């Protein structure tokens, strides 16, 4: 399993691994644009925001490539690095945007990505 996601929506992964993140519970009567963004501790965006359309489905899947997660670096002097992610659901037809709170009911809480260093380079 490339990514582990706990009940609070926090992820763990190894730098450079690829995987899928599925967001469920969307209204299938709408075609949403769903955005996924990773930021570092200084709120700097890592890579580009990813966007997928729901195409009137109740879920979307983000495909994170090894090249994308390779941008999540871990200092040689540290055992892991912490990043943060956010997901926004956009209904362009009604000009409405909602940021998801995943796994917690606390408004303003941050979902983390704990990144462990690469163990092998691979392809």
Coordinates of C-alpha atoms in Angstrom, one line a residue:
X1 CA 0.0 0.0 0.0
X2 CA 1.6 3.2 -1.2
X3 CA -0.4 5.6 1.1
X4 CA -1.9 4.9 4.5
X5 CA -4.8 7.1 5.5
X6 CA -6.0 7.0 9.1
X7 CA -9.5 7.7 10.4
X8 CA -8.7 11.4 11.0
X9 CA -7.7 11.8 7.3
X10 CA -3.9 12.0 8.0
X11 CA -1.7 10.2 5.5
X12 CA 1.6 8.4 5.7
X13 CA 3.7 7.6 2.6
X14 CA 7.2 7.1 1.3
X15 CA 8.7 9.8 -0.9
X16 CA 8.6 9.0 -4.6
X17 CA 5.8 6.3 -4.3
X18 CA 2.7 6.6 -6.4
X19 CA -0.8 5.9 -5.3
X20 CA -4.5 6.8 -5.4
X21 CA -6.6 9.0 -3.1
X22 CA -10.4 8.5 -3.4
X23 CA -12.8 11.2 -2.2
X24 CA -16.3 9.8 -1.7
X25 CA -19.7 11.2 -0.8
X26 CA -20.2 13.7 -3.6
X27 CA -23.6 14.5 -4.9
X28 CA -24.0 12.5 -8.2
X29 CA -26.5 15.1 -9.5
X30 CA -23.7 17.6 -9.9
X31 CA -20.5 17.8 -11.9
X32 CA -18.0 19.1 -9.4
X33 CA -14.4 20.2 -10.0
X34 CA -12.4 18.8 -7.1
X35 CA -9.0 20.2 -6.2
X36 CA -6.2 18.6 -4.1
X37 CA -3.3 20.7 -2.9
X38 CA -0.2 19.9 -0.7
X39 CA 1.6 22.6 1.3
X40 CA 4.7 22.7 3.4
X41 CA 5.0 24.1 6.9
X42 CA 5.4 27.6 5.5
X43 CA 2.1 27.2 3.5
X44 CA 4.1 27.1 0.2
X45 CA 2.3 24.9 -2.4
X46 CA 4.2 21.8 -3.5
X47 CA 4.0 21.1 -7.2
X48 CA 0.7 22.1 -8.8
X49 CA -2.8 21.7 -7.5
X50 CA -4.4 18.6 -8.9
X51 CA -8.0 18.9 -10.3
X52 CA -10.4 16.2 -11.4
X53 CA -14.1 16.4 -12.5
X54 CA -16.6 14.2 -10.8
X55 CA -18.6 13.7 -14.0
X56 CA -21.8 13.2 -12.0
X57 CA -20.2 10.4 -9.9
X58 CA -20.3 10.1 -6.1
X59 CA -16.5 10.0 -5.9
X60 CA -13.3 11.1 -7.6
X61 CA -9.8 9.6 -7.7
X62 CA -6.6 11.5 -7.6
X63 CA -3.6 9.7 -9.1
X64 CA -0.4 10.9 -7.4
X65 CA 2.6 9.9 -9.5
X66 CA 6.1 9.1 -8.2
X67 CA 7.4 12.2 -9.8
X68 CA 4.8 14.3 -8.0
X69 CA 5.4 12.7 -4.5
X70 CA 9.2 13.0 -5.1
X71 CA 8.7 16.8 -4.5
X72 CA 7.9 15.9 -0.9
X73 CA 11.4 15.9 0.4
X74 CA 12.8 14.7 3.7
X75 CA 16.0 16.2 5.1
X76 CA 18.8 13.7 5.6
X77 CA 19.0 14.6 9.2
X78 CA 15.4 13.9 9.9
X79 CA 13.4 10.6 10.0
X80 CA 10.4 12.1 8.2
X81 CA 8.8 15.4 7.1
X82 CA 5.3 16.7 7.7
X83 CA 3.2 18.3 4.9
X84 CA -0.4 19.4 4.9
X85 CA -3.1 18.8 2.3
X86 CA -6.5 20.3 1.4
X87 CA -9.4 19.4 -0.8
X88 CA -11.9 21.8 -2.3
X89 CA -15.1 21.0 -4.0
X90 CA -16.2 23.5 -6.6
X91 CA -19.7 23.8 -8.2
X92 CA -18.9 26.1 -11.0
X93 CA -22.5 26.2 -12.2
X94 CA -23.6 27.8 -9.0
X95 CA -20.3 29.6 -8.2
X96 CA -19.9 27.7 -4.9
X97 CA -16.7 26.5 -3.3
X98 CA -16.4 24.3 -0.1
X99 CA -13.2 23.2 1.6
X100 CA -13.6 19.7 3.0
X101 CA -12.9 18.9 6.6
X102 CA -11.7 15.3 6.5
X103 CA -11.9 12.9 9.5
X104 CA -12.5 15.6 12.1
X105 CA -15.3 18.0 13.0
X106 CA -12.9 20.6 14.2
X107 CA -13.1 23.7 11.9
X108 CA -9.7 24.8 10.8
X109 CA -7.9 21.6 11.6
X110 CA -5.1 20.5 9.2
X111 CA -4.8 17.1 7.6
X112 CA -1.2 16.0 7.5
X113 CA 1.0 13.9 5.2
X114 CA 3.9 12.3 7.0
X115 CA 6.6 11.5 4.4
X116 CA 9.3 9.0 5.0
X117 CA 12.5 9.0 2.9
X118 CA 12.9 6.9 -0.2
X119 CA 14.2 3.4 0.3
X120 CA 15.1 2.8 -3.4
X121 CA 15.1 5.0 -6.5
X122 CA 13.0 2.7 -8.8
X123 CA 12.0 3.7 -12.4

